[in-house]
Coordinates of C-alpha atoms in Angstrom, one line a residue:
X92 CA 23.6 23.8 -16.6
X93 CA 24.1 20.2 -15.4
X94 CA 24.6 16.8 -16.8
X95 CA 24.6 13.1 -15.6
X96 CA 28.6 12.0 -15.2
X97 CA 27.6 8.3 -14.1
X98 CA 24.7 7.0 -12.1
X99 CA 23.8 9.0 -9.0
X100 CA 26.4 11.9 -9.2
X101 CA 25.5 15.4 -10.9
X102 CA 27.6 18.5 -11.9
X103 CA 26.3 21.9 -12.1
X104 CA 27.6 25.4 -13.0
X105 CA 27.0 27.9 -10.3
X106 CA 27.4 31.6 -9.3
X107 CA 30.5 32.3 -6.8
X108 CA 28.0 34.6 -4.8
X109 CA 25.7 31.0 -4.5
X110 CA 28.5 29.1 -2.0
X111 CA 27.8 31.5 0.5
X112 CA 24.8 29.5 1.9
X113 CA 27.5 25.7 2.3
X114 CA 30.1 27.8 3.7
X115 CA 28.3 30.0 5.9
X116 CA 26.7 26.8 7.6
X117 CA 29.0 25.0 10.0
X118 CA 26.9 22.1 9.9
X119 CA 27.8 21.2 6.2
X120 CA 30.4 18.8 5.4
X121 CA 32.1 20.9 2.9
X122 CA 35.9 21.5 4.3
X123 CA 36.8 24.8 3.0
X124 CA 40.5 24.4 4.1
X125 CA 42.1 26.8 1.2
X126 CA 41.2 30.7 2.7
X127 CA 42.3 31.4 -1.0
X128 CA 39.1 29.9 -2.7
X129 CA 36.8 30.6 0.0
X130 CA 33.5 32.2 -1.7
X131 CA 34.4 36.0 -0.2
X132 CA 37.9 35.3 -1.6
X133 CA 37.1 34.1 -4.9
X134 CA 34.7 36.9 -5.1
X135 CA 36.5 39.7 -4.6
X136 CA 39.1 38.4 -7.0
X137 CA 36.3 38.1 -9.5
X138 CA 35.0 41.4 -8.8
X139 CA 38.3 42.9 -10.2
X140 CA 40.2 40.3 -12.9
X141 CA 37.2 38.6 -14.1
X142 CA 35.7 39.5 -17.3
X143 CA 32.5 41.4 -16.1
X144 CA 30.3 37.9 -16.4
X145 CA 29.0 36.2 -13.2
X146 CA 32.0 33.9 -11.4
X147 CA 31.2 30.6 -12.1
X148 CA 32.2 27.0 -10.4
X149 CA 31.6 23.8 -10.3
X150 CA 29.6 22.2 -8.2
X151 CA 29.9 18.3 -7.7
X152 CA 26.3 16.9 -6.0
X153 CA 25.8 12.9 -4.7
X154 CA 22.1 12.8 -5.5
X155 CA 20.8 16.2 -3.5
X156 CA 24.1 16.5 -1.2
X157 CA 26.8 18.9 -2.1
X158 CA 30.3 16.9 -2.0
X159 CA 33.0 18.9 -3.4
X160 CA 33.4 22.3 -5.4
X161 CA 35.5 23.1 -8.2
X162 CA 36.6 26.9 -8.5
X163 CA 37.4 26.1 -12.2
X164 CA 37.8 28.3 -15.4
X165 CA 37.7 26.8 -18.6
X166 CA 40.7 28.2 -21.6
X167 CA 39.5 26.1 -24.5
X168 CA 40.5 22.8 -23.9
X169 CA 42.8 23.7 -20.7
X170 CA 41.1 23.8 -17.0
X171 CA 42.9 26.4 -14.5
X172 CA 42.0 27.8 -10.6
X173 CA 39.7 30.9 -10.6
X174 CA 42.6 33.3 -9.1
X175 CA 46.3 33.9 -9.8
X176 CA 49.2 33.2 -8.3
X177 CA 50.1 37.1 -7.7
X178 CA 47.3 37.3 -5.4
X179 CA 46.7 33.8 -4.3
X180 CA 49.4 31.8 -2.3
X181 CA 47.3 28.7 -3.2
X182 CA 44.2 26.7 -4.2
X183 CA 42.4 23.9 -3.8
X184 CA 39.4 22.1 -4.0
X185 CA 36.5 22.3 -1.0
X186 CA 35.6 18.6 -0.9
X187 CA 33.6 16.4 1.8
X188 CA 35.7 14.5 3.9
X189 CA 35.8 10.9 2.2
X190 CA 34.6 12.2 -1.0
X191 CA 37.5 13.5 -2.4
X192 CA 37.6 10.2 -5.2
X193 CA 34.2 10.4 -6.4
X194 CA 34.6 14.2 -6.5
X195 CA 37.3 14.2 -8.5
X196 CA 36.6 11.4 -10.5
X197 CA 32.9 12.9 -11.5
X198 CA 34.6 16.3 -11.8
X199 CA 36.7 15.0 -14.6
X200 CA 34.7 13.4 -16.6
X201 CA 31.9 15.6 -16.7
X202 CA 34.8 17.8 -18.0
X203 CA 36.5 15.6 -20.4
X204 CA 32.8 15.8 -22.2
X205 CA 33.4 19.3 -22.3
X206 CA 36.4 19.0 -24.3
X207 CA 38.6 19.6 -21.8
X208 CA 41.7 17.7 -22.4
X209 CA 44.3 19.1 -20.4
X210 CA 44.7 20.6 -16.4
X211 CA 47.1 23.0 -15.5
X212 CA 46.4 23.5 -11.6
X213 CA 48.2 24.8 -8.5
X214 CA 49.9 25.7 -6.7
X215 CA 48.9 23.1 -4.1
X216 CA 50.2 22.9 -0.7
X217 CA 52.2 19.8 -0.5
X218 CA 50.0 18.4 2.1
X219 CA 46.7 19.1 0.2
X220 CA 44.3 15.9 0.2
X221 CA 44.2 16.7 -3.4
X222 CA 47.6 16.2 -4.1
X223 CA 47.7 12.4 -3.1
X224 CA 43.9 11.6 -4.3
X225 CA 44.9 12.9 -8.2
X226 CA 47.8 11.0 -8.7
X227 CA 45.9 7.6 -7.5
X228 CA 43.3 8.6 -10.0
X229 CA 45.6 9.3 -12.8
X230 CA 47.2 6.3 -12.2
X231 CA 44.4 4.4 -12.2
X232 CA 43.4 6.2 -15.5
X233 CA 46.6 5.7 -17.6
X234 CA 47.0 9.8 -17.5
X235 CA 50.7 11.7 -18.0
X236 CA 51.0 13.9 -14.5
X237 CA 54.0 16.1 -13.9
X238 CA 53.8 17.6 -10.6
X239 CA 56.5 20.7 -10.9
X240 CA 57.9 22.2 -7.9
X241 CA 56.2 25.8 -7.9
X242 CA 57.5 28.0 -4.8
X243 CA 57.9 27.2 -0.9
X244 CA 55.5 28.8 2.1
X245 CA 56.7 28.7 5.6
X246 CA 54.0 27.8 8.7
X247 CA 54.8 28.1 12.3
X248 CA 53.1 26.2 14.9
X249 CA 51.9 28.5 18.1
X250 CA 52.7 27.7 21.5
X251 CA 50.4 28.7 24.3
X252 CA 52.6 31.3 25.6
X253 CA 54.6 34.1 24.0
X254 CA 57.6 33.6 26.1
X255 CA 57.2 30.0 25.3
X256 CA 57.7 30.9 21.5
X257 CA 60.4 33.4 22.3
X258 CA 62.3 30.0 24.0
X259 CA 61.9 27.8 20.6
X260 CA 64.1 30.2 19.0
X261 CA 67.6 30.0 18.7
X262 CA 69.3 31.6 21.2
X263 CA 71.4 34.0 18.8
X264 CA 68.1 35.1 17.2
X265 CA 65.9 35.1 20.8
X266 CA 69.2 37.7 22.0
X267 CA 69.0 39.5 18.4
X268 CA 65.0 40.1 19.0
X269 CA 65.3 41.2 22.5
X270 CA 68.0 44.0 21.5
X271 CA 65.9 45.0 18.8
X272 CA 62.7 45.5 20.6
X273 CA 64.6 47.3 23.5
X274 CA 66.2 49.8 20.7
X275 CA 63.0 50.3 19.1
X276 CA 61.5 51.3 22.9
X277 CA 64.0 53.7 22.9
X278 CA 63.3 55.6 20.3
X279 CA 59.9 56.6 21.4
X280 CA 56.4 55.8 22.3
X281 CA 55.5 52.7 21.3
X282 CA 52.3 51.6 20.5
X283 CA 50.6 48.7 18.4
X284 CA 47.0 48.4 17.0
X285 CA 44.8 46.6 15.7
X286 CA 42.0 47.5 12.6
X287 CA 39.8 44.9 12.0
X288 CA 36.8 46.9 10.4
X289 CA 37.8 48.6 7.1
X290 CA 34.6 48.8 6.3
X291 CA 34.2 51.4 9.0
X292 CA 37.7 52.9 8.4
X293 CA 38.5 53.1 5.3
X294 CA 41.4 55.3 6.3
X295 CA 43.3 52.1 7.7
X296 CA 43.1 50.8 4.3
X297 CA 44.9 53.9 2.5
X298 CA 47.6 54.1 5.4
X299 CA 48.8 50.5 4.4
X300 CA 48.4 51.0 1.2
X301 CA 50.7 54.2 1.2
X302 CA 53.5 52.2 3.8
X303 CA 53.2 49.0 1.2
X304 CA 54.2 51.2 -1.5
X305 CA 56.6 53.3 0.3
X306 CA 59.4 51.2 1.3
X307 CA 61.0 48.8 -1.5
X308 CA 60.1 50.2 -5.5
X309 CA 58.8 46.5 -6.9
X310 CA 56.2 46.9 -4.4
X311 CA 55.1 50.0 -5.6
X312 CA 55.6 49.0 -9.1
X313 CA 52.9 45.5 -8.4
X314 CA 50.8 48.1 -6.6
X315 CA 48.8 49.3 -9.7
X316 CA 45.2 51.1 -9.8
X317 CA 43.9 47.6 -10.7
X318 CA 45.8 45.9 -7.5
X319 CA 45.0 48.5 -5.7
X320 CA 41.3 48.0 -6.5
X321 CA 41.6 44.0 -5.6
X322 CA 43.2 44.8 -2.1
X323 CA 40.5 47.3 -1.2
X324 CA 37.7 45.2 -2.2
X325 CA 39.0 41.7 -0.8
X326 CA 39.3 44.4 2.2
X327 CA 35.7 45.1 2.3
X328 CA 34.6 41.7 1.8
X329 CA 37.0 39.6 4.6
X330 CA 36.2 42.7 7.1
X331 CA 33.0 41.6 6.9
X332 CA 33.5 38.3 8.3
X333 CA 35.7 39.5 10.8
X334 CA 38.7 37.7 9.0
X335 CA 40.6 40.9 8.2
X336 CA 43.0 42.5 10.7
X337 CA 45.4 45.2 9.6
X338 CA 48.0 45.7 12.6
X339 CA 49.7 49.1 12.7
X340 CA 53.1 49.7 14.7
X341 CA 53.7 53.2 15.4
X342 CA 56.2 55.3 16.9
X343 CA 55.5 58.4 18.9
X344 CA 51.8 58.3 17.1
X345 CA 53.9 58.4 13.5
X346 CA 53.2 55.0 11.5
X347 CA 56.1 53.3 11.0
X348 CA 55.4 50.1 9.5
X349 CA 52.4 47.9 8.7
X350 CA 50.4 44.1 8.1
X351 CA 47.6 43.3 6.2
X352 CA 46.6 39.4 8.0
X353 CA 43.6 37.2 7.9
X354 CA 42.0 35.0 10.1
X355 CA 40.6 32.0 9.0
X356 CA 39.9 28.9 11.2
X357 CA 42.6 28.5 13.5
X358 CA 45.3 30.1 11.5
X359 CA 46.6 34.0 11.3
X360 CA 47.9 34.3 7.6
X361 CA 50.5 37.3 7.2
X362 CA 49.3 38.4 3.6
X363 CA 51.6 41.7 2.9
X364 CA 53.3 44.3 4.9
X365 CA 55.1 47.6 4.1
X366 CA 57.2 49.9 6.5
X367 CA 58.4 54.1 6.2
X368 CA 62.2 53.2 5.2
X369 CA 62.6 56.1 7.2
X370 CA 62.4 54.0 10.7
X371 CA 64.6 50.9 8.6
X372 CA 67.4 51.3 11.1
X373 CA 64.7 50.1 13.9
X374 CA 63.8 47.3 12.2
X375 CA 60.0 48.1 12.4
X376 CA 59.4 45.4 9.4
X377 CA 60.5 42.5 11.3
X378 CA 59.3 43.6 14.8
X379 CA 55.7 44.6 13.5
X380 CA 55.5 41.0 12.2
X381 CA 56.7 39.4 15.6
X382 CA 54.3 41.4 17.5
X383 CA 51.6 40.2 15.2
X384 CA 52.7 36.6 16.1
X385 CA 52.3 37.5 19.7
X386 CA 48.7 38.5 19.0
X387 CA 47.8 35.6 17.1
X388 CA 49.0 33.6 20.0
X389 CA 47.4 35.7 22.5
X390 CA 44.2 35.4 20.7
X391 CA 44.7 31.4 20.1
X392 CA 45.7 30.6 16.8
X393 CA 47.3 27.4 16.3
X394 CA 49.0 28.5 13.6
X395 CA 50.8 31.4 11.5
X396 CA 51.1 31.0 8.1
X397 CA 53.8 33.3 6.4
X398 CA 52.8 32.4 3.5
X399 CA 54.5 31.5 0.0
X400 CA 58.3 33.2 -0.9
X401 CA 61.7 32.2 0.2
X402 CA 62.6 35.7 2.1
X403 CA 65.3 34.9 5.3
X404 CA 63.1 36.1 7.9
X405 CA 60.5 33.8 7.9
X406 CA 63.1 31.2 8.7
X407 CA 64.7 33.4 11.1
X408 CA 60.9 34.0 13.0
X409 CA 60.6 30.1 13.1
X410 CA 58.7 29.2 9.9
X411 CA 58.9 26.0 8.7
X412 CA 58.9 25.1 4.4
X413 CA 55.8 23.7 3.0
X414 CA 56.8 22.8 -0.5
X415 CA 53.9 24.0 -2.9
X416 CA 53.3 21.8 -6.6
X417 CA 51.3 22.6 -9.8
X418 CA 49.7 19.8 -11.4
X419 CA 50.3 19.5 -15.3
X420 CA 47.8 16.7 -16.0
X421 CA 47.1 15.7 -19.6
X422 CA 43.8 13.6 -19.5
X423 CA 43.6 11.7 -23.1

C-alpha cells in the first residue's frame, strides 16, 4: 500500500526479502550503515520472532528514487525497530546521504495518518545521523523527546600493523598479553582457524554453539531452541554474503574456545563467543578474541566493533565507549 505524505514524496509498505535489489547494488545511494537492519539481518530475525506473515518496511520514495527505509513495526498506536535488543546491538534507519530530513519528515507523517501517535526507537549509536536529524525535527514540530541512556558499545580503531596495535596498549596490559600468549604456547599445539562457510559446514555452527553454552550458565540459559534457531539461520544467511566468520582457537586439535564475527564494510563486529572452562586457567576467551583482532587487521578492517555491554576486557583490548540512546518521542 502507499499514500501521498506531501507533494512529490511517497510511502510504501514492502517485503524485507524486496531490499535486496538497493542493497545488493553499490551504485545506489542508500547507506546501509546499521549491519543490524541490513535486509539478510532483518530477515533472518524475521524468519524466527516474527509472526509467520511477510516482514514488512517502509519504504520512503522522492518521486521514483528510493531515499530512506524504515524497518518499522507498528503496536497500535506505538512505532518500534523490526528486531530486539537481545539480538540486535542497534538500529537505524538506511537513508540517502542528504535526505535524512525529508525522510524522516515524510516517514512521520505518513505515519501520524496511521494513528501512530507515539515512537519508542533505539538503541541508536550516539553518533547515528539519525540521532541529531530527529531532535531538529521534533523541535521544529513542538514534539516531547526523551532520549534515555540505553547501554554502552566499545569500537577500536585498527592500525596497519599488529605490532603497531600491540604498542597502543598500556604497557602493563601489552606485558600481561605477551605472558599470556607465551603460557598458552606452552601448553600445546596451537592453532587458529577460520570458518567462513557454514553453509558448507554446518558442523562449525554446532561446535560454537556447544562452547557458547558450555562455559558461563546465563549463556546457556539465553541459548534456547528458539535462539538457537535465530543464530543458525542468521548463520546461513550472512555466510552467504561472505559476512560470517566463526574463528576457532584450539589446543592440541581439542577446541578450546570460540567467536562468532561479521564482516560488514570496513568493520569486524565480535557478535558472541564461548570457551571449554576447562582451558579457563589459559585464558583462551581473551586470547581467541585478540587473535581475531589481529586477523581483522591483517585482512584490513578499519575497525572492530566489540559491540554493546560494559564487560572489563573490551576496555582492557583498547575499546573505546560509544554511548547508545532510545528515542521516546510522543508526536501529538
Amino acid at each position: 500500500m502507499g499514500m501521498k505524505n506531501n507533494r512529490h514524496y511517497t510511502v510504501s509498505e514492502e517485503t524485507i526479502d524486496a531490499l535486496s535489489s538497493y542493497w545488493c547494488n553499490p551504485d545506489h545511494p542508500l547507506e546501509w550503515t546499521c549491519l543490524f537492519t541490513s535486509p539478510l539481518w532483518m530477515g533472518a530475525w524475521w524468519h524466527v520472532f516474527g509472526d509467520g506473515s511477510d516482514g514488512k518496511v517502509w519504504v520512503v520514495r522522492d518521486g521514483h528514487r528510493v531515499i530512506g527505509i524504515a524497518p518499522l513495526r507498528l503496536e497500535g498506536a506505538v512505532a518500534r525497530f523490526v528486531g530486539s535488543p537481545d539480538v540486535c546491538d542497534f538500529l537505524d534507519f538506511a537513508v540517502t546521504r542528504g535526505k535524512g530530513v525529508d525522510f524522516l519528515g515524510a516517514l512521520i507523517d505518513h505515519l501520524g495518518g496511521l494513528g501512530v501517535s507515539h515512537l519508542d526507537l533505539g538503541p541508536f549509536r550516539s553518533d547515528s545521523i539519525t540521532v541529531a536529524l530527529f531532535s531538529d525535527i521534533a523541535q521544529d514540530r513542538g514534539w516531547q523527546v526523551q532520549w534515555e541512556s540505553e547501554d554502552v558499545a566499545y569500537e577500536l580503531d585498527l592500525p596497519a600493523t599488529w605490532e603497531e596495535y600491540l604498542q597502543e596498549l598500556p604497557g602493563k596490559q601489552r606485558h600481561e598479553i605477551r605472558r599470556k600468549f607465551r603460557r598458552l604456547e606452552g601448553a600445546g599445539a596451537v592453532n587458529f582457524r577460520i570458518a567462513d562457510d557454514c553453509l558448507q559446514n554446518s558442523d562449525d555452527m554446532d561446535l560454537f554453539l556447544s562452547l557458547f553454552r558450555m562455559n558461563r550458565a546465563d549463556k546457556s540459559e539465553f541459548m534456547t531452541d528458539t535462539m538457537m534457531a535465530f543464530f543458525r539461520s542468521l548463520a546461513t544467511s550472512l555466510a552467504g554474503s561472505g559476512m560470517l566468520k566463526l574463528f576457532f582457537l584450539e589446543l592440541d586439535a581439542v577446541p578450546a574456545a570460540a567467536i562468532m564475527c561479521f564482516d560488514y564494510g570496513s568493520t569486524m563486529y565480535l557478535y558472541n563467543n564461548g570457551y571449554d572452562s576447562r582451558f579457563s586457567s589459559l585464558s583462551v576467551g581473551m586470547l581467541s578474541k585478540m587473535l581475531s583482532i589481529k586477523n581483522s587487521i591483517e585482512t584490513g578492517k578499519k575497525t572492530y566493533d566489540f559491540l554493546k555491554g560494559n564487560e572489563t576486557y573490551k576496555k582492557q583490548l583498547g575499546g573505546k565507549a560509544v554511548q547508545l540512546y532510545r528515542c521516546l518521542a510522543d508526536l501529538r
